[in-house]
């Protein structure tokens, strides 16, 4: 809807969405749904949320996973292929769009990335 229009680079926003969705599929529980929501924030802002269930990201790693080459250390996730660049790229894009990214991850809640631009 028109109420969700914002001025940002659509290709950059698409890259953010692609990465977060790919991670939700890759690291999430394949028997549960991934929830994606987009809502209006203020006059011209938007908030994107991507939520999935799976292995929670330990609180001590919440900031670390946004660093280049950061990978989850747990035995369950070591077998999943990746370079550890996706979330650092996402964070850089979001900050370049004058936005923020945050994370909530708990066993019963699941994992949710929130991007506000």
mmCIF file of N, CA and C in Angstrom:
data_model
loop_
_atom_site.group_PDB
_atom_site.id
_atom_site.type_symbol
_atom_site.label_atom_id
_atom_site.label_comp_id
_atom_site.label_asym_id
_atom_site.label_seq_id
_atom_site.Cartn_x
_atom_site.Cartn_y
_atom_site.Cartn_z
ATOM 1 N N UNK A 1 0.815 -1.212 0.000
ATOM 2 C CA UNK A 1 0.000 0.000 0.000
ATOM 3 C C UNK A 1 0.849 1.262 0.000
ATOM 4 N N UNK A 2 0.271 2.364 -0.463
ATOM 5 C CA UNK A 2 0.981 3.638 -0.505
ATOM 6 C C UNK A 2 1.541 4.037 0.845
ATOM 7 N N UNK A 3 0.875 3.678 1.903
ATOM 8 C CA UNK A 3 1.316 4.089 3.238
ATOM 9 C C UNK A 3 2.657 3.466 3.628
ATOM 10 N N UNK A 4 3.137 2.488 2.859
ATOM 11 C CA UNK A 4 4.419 1.857 3.170
ATOM 12 C C UNK A 4 5.538 2.302 2.244
ATOM 13 N N UNK A 5 5.304 3.292 1.429
ATOM 14 C CA UNK A 5 6.359 3.788 0.550
ATOM 15 C C UNK A 5 7.419 4.502 1.375
ATOM 16 N N UNK A 6 8.659 4.338 0.959
ATOM 17 C CA UNK A 6 9.769 5.030 1.599
ATOM 18 C C UNK A 6 10.816 5.330 0.535
ATOM 19 N N UNK A 7 11.673 6.269 0.817
ATOM 20 C CA UNK A 7 12.740 6.609 -0.118
ATOM 21 C C UNK A 7 14.015 5.882 0.285
ATOM 22 N N UNK A 8 14.247 4.748 -0.338
ATOM 23 C CA UNK A 8 15.510 4.038 -0.140
ATOM 24 C C UNK A 8 15.808 3.252 -1.411
ATOM 25 N N UNK A 9 17.024 2.832 -1.539
ATOM 26 C CA UNK A 9 17.462 2.088 -2.714
ATOM 27 C C UNK A 9 16.774 0.715 -2.727
ATOM 28 N N UNK A 10 15.897 0.464 -3.705
ATOM 29 C CA UNK A 10 15.170 -0.810 -3.710
ATOM 30 C C UNK A 10 16.083 -2.026 -3.882
ATOM 31 N N UNK A 11 17.171 -1.881 -4.626
ATOM 32 C CA UNK A 11 18.099 -3.010 -4.786
ATOM 33 C C UNK A 11 18.792 -3.335 -3.470
ATOM 34 N N UNK A 12 19.155 -2.310 -2.721
ATOM 35 C CA UNK A 12 19.792 -2.520 -1.425
ATOM 36 C C UNK A 12 18.810 -3.174 -0.462
ATOM 37 N N UNK A 13 17.566 -2.682 -0.441
ATOM 38 C CA UNK A 13 16.550 -3.255 0.438
ATOM 39 C C UNK A 13 16.289 -4.715 0.061
ATOM 40 N N UNK A 14 16.280 -4.993 -1.219
ATOM 41 C CA UNK A 14 16.074 -6.371 -1.697
ATOM 42 C C UNK A 14 17.206 -7.282 -1.218
ATOM 43 N N UNK A 15 18.435 -6.780 -1.249
ATOM 44 C CA UNK A 15 19.575 -7.582 -0.790
ATOM 45 C C UNK A 15 19.439 -7.910 0.697
ATOM 46 N N UNK A 16 18.990 -6.940 1.488
ATOM 47 C CA UNK A 16 18.758 -7.163 2.913
ATOM 48 C C UNK A 16 17.705 -8.249 3.099
ATOM 49 N N UNK A 17 16.587 -8.100 2.411
ATOM 50 C CA UNK A 17 15.502 -9.073 2.517
ATOM 51 C C UNK A 17 15.964 -10.462 2.072
ATOM 52 N N UNK A 18 16.653 -10.548 0.940
ATOM 53 C CA UNK A 18 17.156 -11.832 0.441
ATOM 54 C C UNK A 18 18.040 -12.525 1.470
ATOM 55 N N UNK A 19 18.975 -11.778 2.061
ATOM 56 C CA UNK A 19 19.890 -12.387 3.009
ATOM 57 C C UNK A 19 19.162 -12.875 4.256
ATOM 58 N N UNK A 20 18.281 -12.043 4.790
ATOM 59 C CA UNK A 20 17.565 -12.442 6.002
ATOM 60 C C UNK A 20 16.669 -13.655 5.741
ATOM 61 N N UNK A 21 16.030 -13.691 4.583
ATOM 62 C CA UNK A 21 15.195 -14.846 4.253
ATOM 63 C C UNK A 21 16.032 -16.100 4.022
ATOM 64 N N UNK A 22 17.149 -15.966 3.319
ATOM 65 C CA UNK A 22 18.027 -17.114 3.111
ATOM 66 C C UNK A 22 18.528 -17.671 4.439
ATOM 67 N N UNK A 23 18.897 -16.786 5.361
ATOM 68 C CA UNK A 23 19.345 -17.246 6.674
ATOM 69 C C UNK A 23 18.217 -17.928 7.438
ATOM 70 N N UNK A 24 17.007 -17.396 7.332
ATOM 71 C CA UNK A 24 15.867 -18.008 8.014
ATOM 72 C C UNK A 24 15.625 -19.425 7.498
ATOM 73 N N UNK A 25 15.774 -19.612 6.194
ATOM 74 C CA UNK A 25 15.613 -20.947 5.604
ATOM 75 C C UNK A 25 16.777 -21.845 6.014
ATOM 76 N N UNK A 26 17.982 -21.324 5.902
ATOM 77 C CA UNK A 26 19.187 -22.108 6.158
ATOM 78 C C UNK A 26 19.307 -22.540 7.615
ATOM 79 N N UNK A 27 19.030 -21.652 8.539
ATOM 80 C CA UNK A 27 19.250 -21.914 9.963
ATOM 81 C C UNK A 27 17.976 -22.233 10.733
ATOM 82 N N UNK A 28 16.830 -22.065 10.100
ATOM 83 C CA UNK A 28 15.563 -22.281 10.796
ATOM 84 C C UNK A 28 15.120 -23.728 10.783
ATOM 85 N N UNK A 29 14.089 -23.986 11.527
ATOM 86 C CA UNK A 29 13.452 -25.293 11.600
ATOM 87 C C UNK A 29 12.610 -25.467 10.339
ATOM 88 N N UNK A 30 12.917 -26.457 9.546
ATOM 89 C CA UNK A 30 12.234 -26.641 8.258
ATOM 90 C C UNK A 30 10.774 -27.057 8.413
ATOM 91 N N UNK A 31 10.361 -27.403 9.627
ATOM 92 C CA UNK A 31 8.969 -27.809 9.840
ATOM 93 C C UNK A 31 8.081 -26.639 10.270
ATOM 94 N N UNK A 32 8.661 -25.449 10.397
ATOM 95 C CA UNK A 32 7.875 -24.287 10.812
ATOM 96 C C UNK A 32 7.921 -23.205 9.731
ATOM 97 N N UNK A 33 6.961 -22.308 9.798
ATOM 98 C CA UNK A 33 6.880 -21.233 8.816
ATOM 99 C C UNK A 33 7.803 -20.080 9.190
ATOM 100 N N UNK A 34 8.214 -19.351 8.173
ATOM 101 C CA UNK A 34 8.965 -18.114 8.351
ATOM 102 C C UNK A 34 7.948 -16.978 8.241
ATOM 103 N N UNK A 35 7.996 -16.055 9.180
ATOM 104 C CA UNK A 35 7.069 -14.926 9.161
ATOM 105 C C UNK A 35 7.825 -13.670 8.745
ATOM 106 N N UNK A 36 7.284 -12.979 7.752
ATOM 107 C CA UNK A 36 7.861 -11.733 7.273
ATOM 108 C C UNK A 36 6.791 -10.656 7.405
ATOM 109 N N UNK A 37 7.161 -9.534 8.012
ATOM 110 C CA UNK A 37 6.202 -8.434 8.115
ATOM 111 C C UNK A 37 6.886 -7.127 7.740
ATOM 112 N N UNK A 38 6.104 -6.235 7.191
ATOM 113 C CA UNK A 38 6.569 -4.915 6.810
ATOM 114 C C UNK A 38 5.521 -3.928 7.310
ATOM 115 N N UNK A 39 5.975 -2.931 8.068
ATOM 116 C CA UNK A 39 5.025 -1.970 8.621
ATOM 117 C C UNK A 39 5.586 -0.561 8.519
ATOM 118 N N UNK A 40 4.696 0.385 8.648
ATOM 119 C CA UNK A 40 5.067 1.790 8.588
ATOM 120 C C UNK A 40 5.654 2.222 9.930
ATOM 121 N N UNK A 41 6.687 3.055 9.865
ATOM 122 C CA UNK A 41 7.302 3.620 11.059
ATOM 123 C C UNK A 41 7.376 5.131 10.862
ATOM 124 N N UNK A 42 6.675 5.871 11.669
ATOM 125 C CA UNK A 42 6.699 7.323 11.527
ATOM 126 C C UNK A 42 6.090 7.762 10.216
ATOM 127 N N UNK A 43 6.592 8.892 9.706
ATOM 128 C CA UNK A 43 6.035 9.481 8.486
ATOM 129 C C UNK A 43 6.507 8.757 7.230
ATOM 130 N N UNK A 44 7.817 8.476 7.155
ATOM 131 C CA UNK A 44 8.330 7.895 5.912
ATOM 132 C C UNK A 44 9.205 6.666 6.138
ATOM 133 N N UNK A 45 9.138 6.082 7.303
ATOM 134 C CA UNK A 45 9.973 4.926 7.590
ATOM 135 C C UNK A 45 9.223 3.612 7.457
ATOM 136 N N UNK A 46 9.986 2.547 7.344
ATOM 137 C CA UNK A 46 9.427 1.199 7.316
ATOM 138 C C UNK A 46 10.216 0.309 8.269
ATOM 139 N N UNK A 47 9.527 -0.694 8.783
ATOM 140 C CA UNK A 47 10.168 -1.699 9.624
ATOM 141 C C UNK A 47 9.891 -3.059 9.013
ATOM 142 N N UNK A 48 10.965 -3.799 8.777
ATOM 143 C CA UNK A 48 10.909 -5.156 8.242
ATOM 144 C C UNK A 48 11.277 -6.111 9.363
ATOM 145 N N UNK A 49 10.480 -7.162 9.541
ATOM 146 C CA UNK A 49 10.794 -8.199 10.528
ATOM 147 C C UNK A 49 10.789 -9.545 9.830
ATOM 148 N N UNK A 50 11.827 -10.341 10.110
ATOM 149 C CA UNK A 50 11.908 -11.708 9.599
ATOM 150 C C UNK A 50 12.079 -12.615 10.818
ATOM 151 N N UNK A 51 11.108 -13.509 11.013
ATOM 152 C CA UNK A 51 11.074 -14.365 12.201
ATOM 153 C C UNK A 51 11.044 -15.831 11.787
ATOM 154 N N UNK A 52 11.835 -16.644 12.472
ATOM 155 C CA UNK A 52 11.819 -18.085 12.244
ATOM 156 C C UNK A 52 12.111 -18.818 13.555
ATOM 157 N N UNK A 53 11.837 -20.100 13.558
ATOM 158 C CA UNK A 53 12.197 -20.955 14.689
ATOM 159 C C UNK A 53 13.365 -21.825 14.270
ATOM 160 N N UNK A 54 14.162 -22.237 15.217
ATOM 161 C CA UNK A 54 15.333 -23.066 14.975
ATOM 162 C C UNK A 54 16.259 -22.917 16.156
ATOM 163 N N UNK A 55 17.529 -23.143 15.941
ATOM 164 C CA UNK A 55 18.497 -22.981 17.014
ATOM 165 C C UNK A 55 18.605 -21.505 17.383
ATOM 166 N N UNK A 56 18.421 -21.173 18.656
ATOM 167 C CA UNK A 56 18.555 -19.764 19.040
ATOM 168 C C UNK A 56 20.014 -19.312 18.979
ATOM 169 N N UNK A 57 20.211 -18.046 18.713
ATOM 170 C CA UNK A 57 21.555 -17.455 18.716
ATOM 171 C C UNK A 57 21.825 -17.010 20.145
ATOM 172 N N UNK A 58 22.889 -17.519 20.762
ATOM 173 C CA UNK A 58 23.173 -17.144 22.154
ATOM 174 C C UNK A 58 23.327 -15.630 22.296
ATOM 175 N N UNK A 59 22.843 -15.092 23.406
ATOM 176 C CA UNK A 59 22.883 -13.660 23.661
ATOM 177 C C UNK A 59 24.300 -13.106 23.520
ATOM 178 N N UNK A 60 25.296 -13.853 23.951
ATOM 179 C CA UNK A 60 26.687 -13.393 23.887
ATOM 180 C C UNK A 60 27.166 -13.201 22.448
ATOM 181 N N UNK A 61 26.465 -13.798 21.490
ATOM 182 C CA UNK A 61 26.864 -13.705 20.081
ATOM 183 C C UNK A 61 26.037 -12.707 19.275
ATOM 184 N N UNK A 62 25.079 -12.031 19.901
ATOM 185 C CA UNK A 62 24.174 -11.152 19.154
ATOM 186 C C UNK A 62 24.903 -10.041 18.395
ATOM 187 N N UNK A 63 25.926 -9.458 18.961
ATOM 188 C CA UNK A 63 26.673 -8.424 18.244
ATOM 189 C C UNK A 63 27.730 -9.033 17.335
ATOM 190 N N UNK A 64 28.316 -10.127 17.769
ATOM 191 C CA UNK A 64 29.393 -10.779 17.023
ATOM 192 C C UNK A 64 28.937 -11.241 15.638
ATOM 193 N N UNK A 65 27.705 -11.685 15.505
ATOM 194 C CA UNK A 65 27.283 -12.246 14.221
ATOM 195 C C UNK A 65 27.197 -11.208 13.107
ATOM 196 N N UNK A 66 27.252 -9.932 13.460
ATOM 197 C CA UNK A 66 27.235 -8.879 12.444
ATOM 198 C C UNK A 66 28.643 -8.520 11.957
ATOM 199 N N UNK A 67 29.660 -9.152 12.524
ATOM 200 C CA UNK A 67 31.046 -8.903 12.116
ATOM 201 C C UNK A 67 31.390 -9.776 10.902
ATOM 202 N N UNK A 68 32.329 -9.300 10.086
ATOM 203 C CA UNK A 68 32.760 -10.094 8.931
ATOM 204 C C UNK A 68 33.348 -11.421 9.379
ATOM 205 N N UNK A 69 33.016 -12.466 8.645
ATOM 206 C CA UNK A 69 33.502 -13.830 8.836
ATOM 207 C C UNK A 69 33.046 -14.469 10.144
ATOM 208 N N UNK A 70 32.082 -13.879 10.810
ATOM 209 C CA UNK A 70 31.563 -14.459 12.047
ATOM 210 C C UNK A 70 30.667 -15.638 11.702
ATOM 211 N N UNK A 71 30.891 -16.732 12.374
ATOM 212 C CA UNK A 71 30.076 -17.931 12.179
ATOM 213 C C UNK A 71 29.683 -18.477 13.530
ATOM 214 N N UNK A 72 28.530 -19.109 13.586
ATOM 215 C CA UNK A 72 28.057 -19.747 14.810
ATOM 216 C C UNK A 72 28.974 -20.926 15.130
ATOM 217 N N UNK A 73 29.305 -21.074 16.381
ATOM 218 C CA UNK A 73 30.265 -22.090 16.813
ATOM 219 C C UNK A 73 29.633 -23.417 17.200
ATOM 220 N N UNK A 74 28.311 -23.502 17.341
ATOM 221 C CA UNK A 74 27.691 -24.728 17.832
ATOM 222 C C UNK A 74 27.874 -25.873 16.844
ATOM 223 N N UNK A 75 27.936 -27.081 17.393
ATOM 224 C CA UNK A 75 28.127 -28.272 16.564
ATOM 225 C C UNK A 75 26.996 -28.444 15.550
ATOM 226 N N UNK A 76 25.760 -28.087 15.956
ATOM 227 C CA UNK A 76 24.613 -28.251 15.069
ATOM 228 C C UNK A 76 24.732 -27.375 13.824
ATOM 229 N N UNK A 77 25.358 -26.213 13.968
ATOM 230 C CA UNK A 77 25.391 -25.256 12.868
ATOM 231 C C UNK A 77 26.709 -25.224 12.106
ATOM 232 N N UNK A 78 27.727 -25.882 12.633
ATOM 233 C CA UNK A 78 29.025 -25.889 11.939
ATOM 234 C C UNK A 78 28.932 -26.530 10.561
ATOM 235 N N UNK A 79 28.038 -27.489 10.403
ATOM 236 C CA UNK A 79 27.925 -28.208 9.134
ATOM 237 C C UNK A 79 27.249 -27.376 8.042
ATOM 238 N N UNK A 80 26.598 -26.294 8.408
ATOM 239 C CA UNK A 80 25.925 -25.442 7.418
ATOM 240 C C UNK A 80 26.963 -24.546 6.762
ATOM 241 N N UNK A 81 27.008 -24.602 5.443
ATOM 242 C CA UNK A 81 28.011 -23.850 4.692
ATOM 243 C C UNK A 81 27.704 -22.358 4.682
ATOM 244 N N UNK A 82 28.756 -21.567 4.730
ATOM 245 C CA UNK A 82 28.606 -20.121 4.647
ATOM 246 C C UNK A 82 29.947 -19.448 4.876
ATOM 247 N N UNK A 83 30.042 -18.203 4.444
ATOM 248 C CA UNK A 83 31.276 -17.436 4.574
ATOM 249 C C UNK A 83 31.286 -16.539 5.802
ATOM 250 N N UNK A 84 30.127 -16.298 6.380
ATOM 251 C CA UNK A 84 30.066 -15.380 7.513
ATOM 252 C C UNK A 84 30.117 -13.922 7.076
ATOM 253 N N UNK A 85 29.649 -13.649 5.878
ATOM 254 C CA UNK A 85 29.661 -12.279 5.356
ATOM 255 C C UNK A 85 28.275 -11.660 5.248
ATOM 256 N N UNK A 86 27.246 -12.475 5.200
ATOM 257 C CA UNK A 86 25.901 -11.992 4.914
ATOM 258 C C UNK A 86 25.384 -10.953 5.883
ATOM 259 N N UNK A 87 25.471 -11.229 7.176
ATOM 260 C CA UNK A 87 24.919 -10.288 8.145
ATOM 261 C C UNK A 87 25.765 -9.028 8.273
ATOM 262 N N UNK A 88 27.071 -9.126 8.028
ATOM 263 C CA UNK A 88 27.877 -7.901 8.045
ATOM 264 C C UNK A 88 27.506 -7.031 6.849
ATOM 265 N N UNK A 89 27.226 -7.653 5.723
ATOM 266 C CA UNK A 89 26.766 -6.919 4.538
ATOM 267 C C UNK A 89 25.404 -6.280 4.817
ATOM 268 N N UNK A 90 24.499 -7.050 5.406
ATOM 269 C CA UNK A 90 23.168 -6.528 5.740
ATOM 270 C C UNK A 90 23.289 -5.324 6.666
ATOM 271 N N UNK A 91 24.089 -5.439 7.701
ATOM 272 C CA UNK A 91 24.254 -4.335 8.649
ATOM 273 C C UNK A 91 24.804 -3.096 7.940
ATOM 274 N N UNK A 92 25.797 -3.293 7.072
ATOM 275 C CA UNK A 92 26.371 -2.171 6.330
ATOM 276 C C UNK A 92 25.349 -1.494 5.423
ATOM 277 N N UNK A 93 24.545 -2.287 4.741
ATOM 278 C CA UNK A 93 23.514 -1.725 3.859
ATOM 279 C C UNK A 93 22.492 -0.948 4.676
ATOM 280 N N UNK A 94 22.020 -1.562 5.760
ATOM 281 C CA UNK A 94 20.998 -0.918 6.596
ATOM 282 C C UNK A 94 21.526 0.399 7.156
ATOM 283 N N UNK A 95 22.740 0.394 7.658
ATOM 284 C CA UNK A 95 23.318 1.629 8.194
ATOM 285 C C UNK A 95 23.538 2.656 7.088
ATOM 286 N N UNK A 96 23.882 2.192 5.879
ATOM 287 C CA UNK A 96 24.031 3.088 4.735
ATOM 288 C C UNK A 96 22.712 3.729 4.323
ATOM 289 N N UNK A 97 21.610 3.087 4.665
ATOM 290 C CA UNK A 97 20.279 3.630 4.390
ATOM 291 C C UNK A 97 19.759 4.416 5.601
ATOM 292 N N UNK A 98 20.675 4.749 6.523
ATOM 293 C CA UNK A 98 20.340 5.463 7.756
ATOM 294 C C UNK A 98 19.354 4.698 8.625
ATOM 295 N N UNK A 99 19.507 3.382 8.644
ATOM 296 C CA UNK A 99 18.620 2.537 9.426
ATOM 297 C C UNK A 99 19.348 1.793 10.522
ATOM 298 N N UNK A 100 18.594 0.938 11.196
ATOM 299 C CA UNK A 100 19.149 0.108 12.263
ATOM 300 C C UNK A 100 18.697 -1.332 12.070
ATOM 301 N N UNK A 101 19.469 -2.252 12.623
ATOM 302 C CA UNK A 101 19.094 -3.664 12.625
ATOM 303 C C UNK A 101 19.275 -4.189 14.037
ATOM 304 N N UNK A 102 18.322 -4.996 14.470
ATOM 305 C CA UNK A 102 18.412 -5.596 15.800
ATOM 306 C C UNK A 102 17.987 -7.052 15.718
ATOM 307 N N UNK A 103 18.245 -7.756 16.794
ATOM 308 C CA UNK A 103 18.032 -9.197 16.837
ATOM 309 C C UNK A 103 17.439 -9.583 18.170
ATOM 310 N N UNK A 104 16.464 -10.474 18.129
ATOM 311 C CA UNK A 104 15.955 -11.144 19.327
ATOM 312 C C UNK A 104 15.967 -12.624 19.015
ATOM 313 N N UNK A 105 16.572 -13.415 19.887
ATOM 314 C CA UNK A 105 16.645 -14.847 19.657
ATOM 315 C C UNK A 105 16.580 -15.583 20.986
ATOM 316 N N UNK A 106 15.509 -16.336 21.159
ATOM 317 C CA UNK A 106 15.285 -17.124 22.363
ATOM 318 C C UNK A 106 14.659 -18.447 21.952
ATOM 319 N N UNK A 107 14.911 -19.493 22.731
ATOM 320 C CA UNK A 107 14.435 -20.824 22.373
ATOM 321 C C UNK A 107 12.928 -20.858 22.113
ATOM 322 N N UNK A 108 12.117 -20.345 23.030
ATOM 323 C CA UNK A 108 10.662 -20.417 22.872
ATOM 324 C C UNK A 108 10.120 -19.386 21.888
ATOM 325 N N UNK A 109 10.789 -18.237 21.763
ATOM 326 C CA UNK A 109 10.333 -17.173 20.868
ATOM 327 C C UNK A 109 10.758 -17.414 19.434
ATOM 328 N N UNK A 110 11.947 -17.956 19.232
ATOM 329 C CA UNK A 110 12.533 -18.084 17.908
ATOM 330 C C UNK A 110 13.533 -16.963 17.680
ATOM 331 N N UNK A 111 13.857 -16.720 16.428
ATOM 332 C CA UNK A 111 14.818 -15.671 16.063
ATOM 333 C C UNK A 111 14.123 -14.673 15.164
ATOM 334 N N UNK A 112 14.309 -13.397 15.505
ATOM 335 C CA UNK A 112 13.695 -12.327 14.713
ATOM 336 C C UNK A 112 14.690 -11.198 14.494
ATOM 337 N N UNK A 113 14.917 -10.884 13.237
ATOM 338 C CA UNK A 113 15.707 -9.722 12.871
ATOM 339 C C UNK A 113 14.741 -8.598 12.534
ATOM 340 N N UNK A 114 15.019 -7.412 13.068
ATOM 341 C CA UNK A 114 14.190 -6.235 12.818
ATOM 342 C C UNK A 114 15.040 -5.166 12.165
ATOM 343 N N UNK A 115 14.620 -4.720 10.999
ATOM 344 C CA UNK A 115 15.299 -3.660 10.249
ATOM 345 C C UNK A 115 14.371 -2.464 10.204
ATOM 346 N N UNK A 116 14.872 -1.316 10.656
ATOM 347 C CA UNK A 116 14.085 -0.086 10.581
ATOM 348 C C UNK A 116 14.833 0.911 9.718
ATOM 349 N N UNK A 117 14.149 1.430 8.704
ATOM 350 C CA UNK A 117 14.749 2.392 7.778
ATOM 351 C C UNK A 117 13.841 3.605 7.715
#
